mmCIF file of N, CA and C in Angstrom:
data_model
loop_
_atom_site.group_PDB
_atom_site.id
_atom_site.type_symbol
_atom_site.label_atom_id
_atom_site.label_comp_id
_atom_site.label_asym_id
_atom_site.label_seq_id
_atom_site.Cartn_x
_atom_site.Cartn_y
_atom_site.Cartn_z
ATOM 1 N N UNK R 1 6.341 1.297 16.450
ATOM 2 C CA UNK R 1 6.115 1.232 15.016
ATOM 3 C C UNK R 1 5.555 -0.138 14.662
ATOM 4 N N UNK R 2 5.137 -0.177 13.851
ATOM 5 C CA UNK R 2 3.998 -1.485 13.276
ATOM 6 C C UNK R 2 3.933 -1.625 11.883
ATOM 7 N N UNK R 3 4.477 -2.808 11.498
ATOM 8 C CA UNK R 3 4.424 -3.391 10.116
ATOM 9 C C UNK R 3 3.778 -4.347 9.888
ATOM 10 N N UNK R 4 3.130 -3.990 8.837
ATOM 11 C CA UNK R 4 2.055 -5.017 8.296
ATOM 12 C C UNK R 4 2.003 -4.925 6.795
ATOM 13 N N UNK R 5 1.040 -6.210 6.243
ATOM 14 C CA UNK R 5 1.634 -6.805 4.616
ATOM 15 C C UNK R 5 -0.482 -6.357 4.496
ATOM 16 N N UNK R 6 -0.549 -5.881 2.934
ATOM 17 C CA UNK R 6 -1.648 -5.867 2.769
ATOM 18 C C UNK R 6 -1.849 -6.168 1.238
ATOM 19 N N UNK R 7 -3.452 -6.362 0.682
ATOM 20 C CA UNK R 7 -3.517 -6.825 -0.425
ATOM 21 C C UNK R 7 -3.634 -5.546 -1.245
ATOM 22 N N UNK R 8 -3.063 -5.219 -2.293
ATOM 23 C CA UNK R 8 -3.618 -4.418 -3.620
ATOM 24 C C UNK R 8 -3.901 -5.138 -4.634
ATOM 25 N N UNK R 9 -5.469 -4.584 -5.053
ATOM 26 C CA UNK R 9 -5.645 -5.169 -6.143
ATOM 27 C C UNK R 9 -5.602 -3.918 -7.557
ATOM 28 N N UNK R 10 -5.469 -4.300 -8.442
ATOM 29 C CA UNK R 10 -5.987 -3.018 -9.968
ATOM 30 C C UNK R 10 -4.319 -3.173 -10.308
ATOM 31 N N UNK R 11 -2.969 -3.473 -9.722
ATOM 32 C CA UNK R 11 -1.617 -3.168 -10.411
ATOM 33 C C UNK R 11 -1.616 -4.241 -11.162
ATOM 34 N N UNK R 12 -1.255 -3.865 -12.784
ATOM 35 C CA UNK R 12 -0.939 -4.489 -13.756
ATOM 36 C C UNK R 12 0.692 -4.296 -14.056
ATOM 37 N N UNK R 13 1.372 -3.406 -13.660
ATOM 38 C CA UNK R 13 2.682 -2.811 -14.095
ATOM 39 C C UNK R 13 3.662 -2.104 -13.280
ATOM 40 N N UNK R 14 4.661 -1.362 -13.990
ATOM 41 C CA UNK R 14 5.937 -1.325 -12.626
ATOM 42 C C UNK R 14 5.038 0.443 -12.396
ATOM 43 N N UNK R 15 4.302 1.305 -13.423
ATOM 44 C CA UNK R 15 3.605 2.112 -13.257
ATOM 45 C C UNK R 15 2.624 2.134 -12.082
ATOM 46 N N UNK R 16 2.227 1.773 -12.186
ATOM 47 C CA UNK R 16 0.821 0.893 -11.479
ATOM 48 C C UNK R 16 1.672 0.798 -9.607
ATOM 49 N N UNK R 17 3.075 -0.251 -9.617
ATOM 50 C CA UNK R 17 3.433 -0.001 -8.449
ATOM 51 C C UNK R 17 4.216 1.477 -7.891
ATOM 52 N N UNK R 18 4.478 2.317 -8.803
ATOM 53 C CA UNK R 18 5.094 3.160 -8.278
ATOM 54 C C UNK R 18 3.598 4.396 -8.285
ATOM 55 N N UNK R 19 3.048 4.397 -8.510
ATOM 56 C CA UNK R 19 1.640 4.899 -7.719
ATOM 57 C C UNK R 19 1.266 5.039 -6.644
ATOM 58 N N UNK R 20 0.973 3.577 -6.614
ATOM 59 C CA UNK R 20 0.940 2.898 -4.916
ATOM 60 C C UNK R 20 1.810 3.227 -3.935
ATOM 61 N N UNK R 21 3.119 3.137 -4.468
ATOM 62 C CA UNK R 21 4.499 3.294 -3.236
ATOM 63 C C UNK R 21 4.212 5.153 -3.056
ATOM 64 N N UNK R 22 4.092 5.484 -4.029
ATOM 65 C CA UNK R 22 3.927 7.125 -3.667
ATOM 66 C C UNK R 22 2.656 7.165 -3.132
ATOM 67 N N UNK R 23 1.626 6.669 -3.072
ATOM 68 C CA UNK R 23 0.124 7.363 -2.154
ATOM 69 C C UNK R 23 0.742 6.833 -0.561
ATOM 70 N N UNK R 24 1.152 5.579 -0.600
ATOM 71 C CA UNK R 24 1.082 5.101 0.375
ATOM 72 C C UNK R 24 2.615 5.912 1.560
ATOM 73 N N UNK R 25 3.496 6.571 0.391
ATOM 74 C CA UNK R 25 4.546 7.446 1.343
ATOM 75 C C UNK R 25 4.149 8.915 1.764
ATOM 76 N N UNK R 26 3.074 9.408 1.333
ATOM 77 C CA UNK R 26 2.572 10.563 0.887
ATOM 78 C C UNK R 26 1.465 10.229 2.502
ATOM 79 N N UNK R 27 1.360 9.038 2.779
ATOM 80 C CA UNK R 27 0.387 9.357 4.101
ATOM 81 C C UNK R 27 1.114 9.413 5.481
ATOM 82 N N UNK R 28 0.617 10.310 5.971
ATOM 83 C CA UNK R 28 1.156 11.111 7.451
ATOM 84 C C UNK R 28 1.072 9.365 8.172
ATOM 85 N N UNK R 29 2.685 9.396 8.710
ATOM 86 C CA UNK R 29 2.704 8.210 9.645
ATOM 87 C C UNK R 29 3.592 6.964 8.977
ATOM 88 N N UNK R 30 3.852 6.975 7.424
ATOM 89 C CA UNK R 30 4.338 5.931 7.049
ATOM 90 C C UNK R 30 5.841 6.026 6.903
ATOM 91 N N UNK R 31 6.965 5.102 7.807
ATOM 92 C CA UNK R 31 7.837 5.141 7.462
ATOM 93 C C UNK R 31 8.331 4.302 6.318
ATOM 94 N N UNK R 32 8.122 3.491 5.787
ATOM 95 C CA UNK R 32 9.118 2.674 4.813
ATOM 96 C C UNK R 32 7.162 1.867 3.875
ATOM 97 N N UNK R 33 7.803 1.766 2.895
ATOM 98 C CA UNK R 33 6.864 0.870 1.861
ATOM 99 C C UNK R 33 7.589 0.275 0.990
ATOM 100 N N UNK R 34 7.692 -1.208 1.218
ATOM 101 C CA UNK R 34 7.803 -2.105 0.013
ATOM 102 C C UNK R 34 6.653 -2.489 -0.967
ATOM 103 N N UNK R 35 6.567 -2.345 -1.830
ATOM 104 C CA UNK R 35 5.140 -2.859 -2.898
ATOM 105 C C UNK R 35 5.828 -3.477 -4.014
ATOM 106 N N UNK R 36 5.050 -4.732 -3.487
ATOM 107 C CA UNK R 36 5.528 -6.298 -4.432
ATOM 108 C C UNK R 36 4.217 -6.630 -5.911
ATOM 109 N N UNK R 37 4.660 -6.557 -6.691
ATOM 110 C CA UNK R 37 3.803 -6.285 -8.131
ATOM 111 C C UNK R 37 3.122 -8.149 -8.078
ATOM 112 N N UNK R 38 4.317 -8.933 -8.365
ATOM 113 C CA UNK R 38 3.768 -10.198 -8.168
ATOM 114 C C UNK R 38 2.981 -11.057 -6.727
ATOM 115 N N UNK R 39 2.966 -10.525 -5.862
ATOM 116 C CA UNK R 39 2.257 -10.596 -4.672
ATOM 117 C C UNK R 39 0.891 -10.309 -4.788
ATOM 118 N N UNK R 40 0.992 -8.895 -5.431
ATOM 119 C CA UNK R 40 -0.256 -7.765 -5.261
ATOM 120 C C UNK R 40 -0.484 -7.608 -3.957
ATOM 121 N N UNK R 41 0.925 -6.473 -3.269
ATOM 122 C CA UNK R 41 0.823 -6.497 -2.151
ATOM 123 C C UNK R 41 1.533 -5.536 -1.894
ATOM 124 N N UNK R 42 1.667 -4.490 -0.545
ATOM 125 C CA UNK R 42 2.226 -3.978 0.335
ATOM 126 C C UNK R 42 2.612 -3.800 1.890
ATOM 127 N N UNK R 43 4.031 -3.722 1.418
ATOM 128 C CA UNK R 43 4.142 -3.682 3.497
ATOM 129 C C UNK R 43 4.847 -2.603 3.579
ATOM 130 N N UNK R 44 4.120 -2.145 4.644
ATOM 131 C CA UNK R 44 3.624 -0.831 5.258
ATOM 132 C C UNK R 44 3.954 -0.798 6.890
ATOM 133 N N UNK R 45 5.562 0.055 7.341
ATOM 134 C CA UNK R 45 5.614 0.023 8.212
ATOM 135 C C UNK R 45 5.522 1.576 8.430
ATOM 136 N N UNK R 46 4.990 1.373 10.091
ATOM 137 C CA UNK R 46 4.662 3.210 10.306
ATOM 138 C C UNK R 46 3.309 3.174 11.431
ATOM 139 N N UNK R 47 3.123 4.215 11.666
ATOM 140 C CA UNK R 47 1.579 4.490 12.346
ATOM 141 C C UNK R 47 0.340 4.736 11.883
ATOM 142 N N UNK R 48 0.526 4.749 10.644
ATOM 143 C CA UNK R 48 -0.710 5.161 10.196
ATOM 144 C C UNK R 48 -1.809 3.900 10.224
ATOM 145 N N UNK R 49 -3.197 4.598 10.181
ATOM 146 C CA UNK R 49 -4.340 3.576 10.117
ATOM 147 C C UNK R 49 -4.457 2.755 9.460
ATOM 148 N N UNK R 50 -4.712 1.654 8.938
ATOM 149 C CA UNK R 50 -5.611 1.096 7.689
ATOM 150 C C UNK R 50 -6.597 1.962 6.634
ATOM 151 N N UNK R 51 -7.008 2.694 7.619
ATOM 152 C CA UNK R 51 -8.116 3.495 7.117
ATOM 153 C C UNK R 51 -7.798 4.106 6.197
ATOM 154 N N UNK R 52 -6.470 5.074 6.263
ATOM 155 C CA UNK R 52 -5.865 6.586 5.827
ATOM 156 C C UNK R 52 -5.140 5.631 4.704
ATOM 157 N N UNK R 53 -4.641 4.595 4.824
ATOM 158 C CA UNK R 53 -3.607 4.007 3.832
ATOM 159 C C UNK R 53 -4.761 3.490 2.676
ATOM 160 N N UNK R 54 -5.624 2.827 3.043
ATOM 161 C CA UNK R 54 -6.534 2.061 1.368
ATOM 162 C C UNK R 54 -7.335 3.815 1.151
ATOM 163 N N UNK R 55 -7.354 4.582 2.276
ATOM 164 C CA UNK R 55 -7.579 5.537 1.208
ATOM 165 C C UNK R 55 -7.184 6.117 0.259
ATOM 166 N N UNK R 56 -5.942 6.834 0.571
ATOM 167 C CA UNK R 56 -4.601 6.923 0.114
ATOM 168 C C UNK R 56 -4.815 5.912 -1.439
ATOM 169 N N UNK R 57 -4.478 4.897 -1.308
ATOM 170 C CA UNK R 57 -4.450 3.620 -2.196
ATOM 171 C C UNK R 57 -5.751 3.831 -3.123
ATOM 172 N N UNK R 58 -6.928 3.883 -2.440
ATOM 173 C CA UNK R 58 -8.189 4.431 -3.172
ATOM 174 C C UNK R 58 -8.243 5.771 -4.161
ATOM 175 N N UNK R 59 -7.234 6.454 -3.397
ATOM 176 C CA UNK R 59 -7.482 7.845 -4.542
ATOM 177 C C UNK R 59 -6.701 7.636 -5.627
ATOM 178 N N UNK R 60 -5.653 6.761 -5.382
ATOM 179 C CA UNK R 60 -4.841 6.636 -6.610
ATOM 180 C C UNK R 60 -5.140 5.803 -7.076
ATOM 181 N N UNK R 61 -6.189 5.223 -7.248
ATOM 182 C CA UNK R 61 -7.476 4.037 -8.108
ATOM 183 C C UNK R 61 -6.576 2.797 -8.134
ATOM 184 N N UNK R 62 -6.476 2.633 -6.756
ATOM 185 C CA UNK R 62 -6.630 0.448 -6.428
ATOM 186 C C UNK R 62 -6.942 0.388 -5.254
ATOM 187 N N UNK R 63 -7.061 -0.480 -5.087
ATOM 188 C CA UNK R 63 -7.902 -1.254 -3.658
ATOM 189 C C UNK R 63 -7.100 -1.681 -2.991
ATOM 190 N N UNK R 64 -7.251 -1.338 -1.520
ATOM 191 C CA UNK R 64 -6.159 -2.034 -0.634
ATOM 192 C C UNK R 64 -6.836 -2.668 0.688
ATOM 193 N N UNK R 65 -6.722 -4.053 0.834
ATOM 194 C CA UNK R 65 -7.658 -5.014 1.867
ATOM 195 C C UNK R 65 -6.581 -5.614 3.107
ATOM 196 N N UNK R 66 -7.117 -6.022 4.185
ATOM 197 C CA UNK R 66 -6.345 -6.666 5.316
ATOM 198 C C UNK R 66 -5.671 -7.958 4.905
ATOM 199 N N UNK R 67 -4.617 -8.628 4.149
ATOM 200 C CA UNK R 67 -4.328 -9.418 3.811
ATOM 201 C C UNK R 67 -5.162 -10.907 5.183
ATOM 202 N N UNK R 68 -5.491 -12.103 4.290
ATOM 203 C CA UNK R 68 -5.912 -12.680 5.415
ATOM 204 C C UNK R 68 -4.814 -13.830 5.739
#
């Protein structure tokens, strides 16, 4: 299993993070999601891709990048 921290951008609100926490539990492979509002961020432990997760994140209109 593999955890990693990534950037979201577009959350203004606790709405806004509970969006995110649901696209991002809703993708095949993710066990656990924390999503931090003042960060503008998520960590994302599980198997899933990068790919499948900012998509995920994409359909529910915000952006999700490789934190650097």
């Amino acid at each position: 299993m593999n955890t990693q921290t990534y950037r979201v951008t577009g959350m203004t609100c606790g709405g806004c993070v509970r969006h995110v926490d649901k696209a991002l539990r809703a993708t095949p492979g993710v066990t656990n999601v924390a999503v931090d509002l003042s960060k503008s961020s998520a960590t994302v432990s599980g198997t899933a891709t990068f790919e499948a997760l900012a998509a995920a994140v994409a359909e529910a209109g915000y952006q999700m990048s490789e934190q650097a």
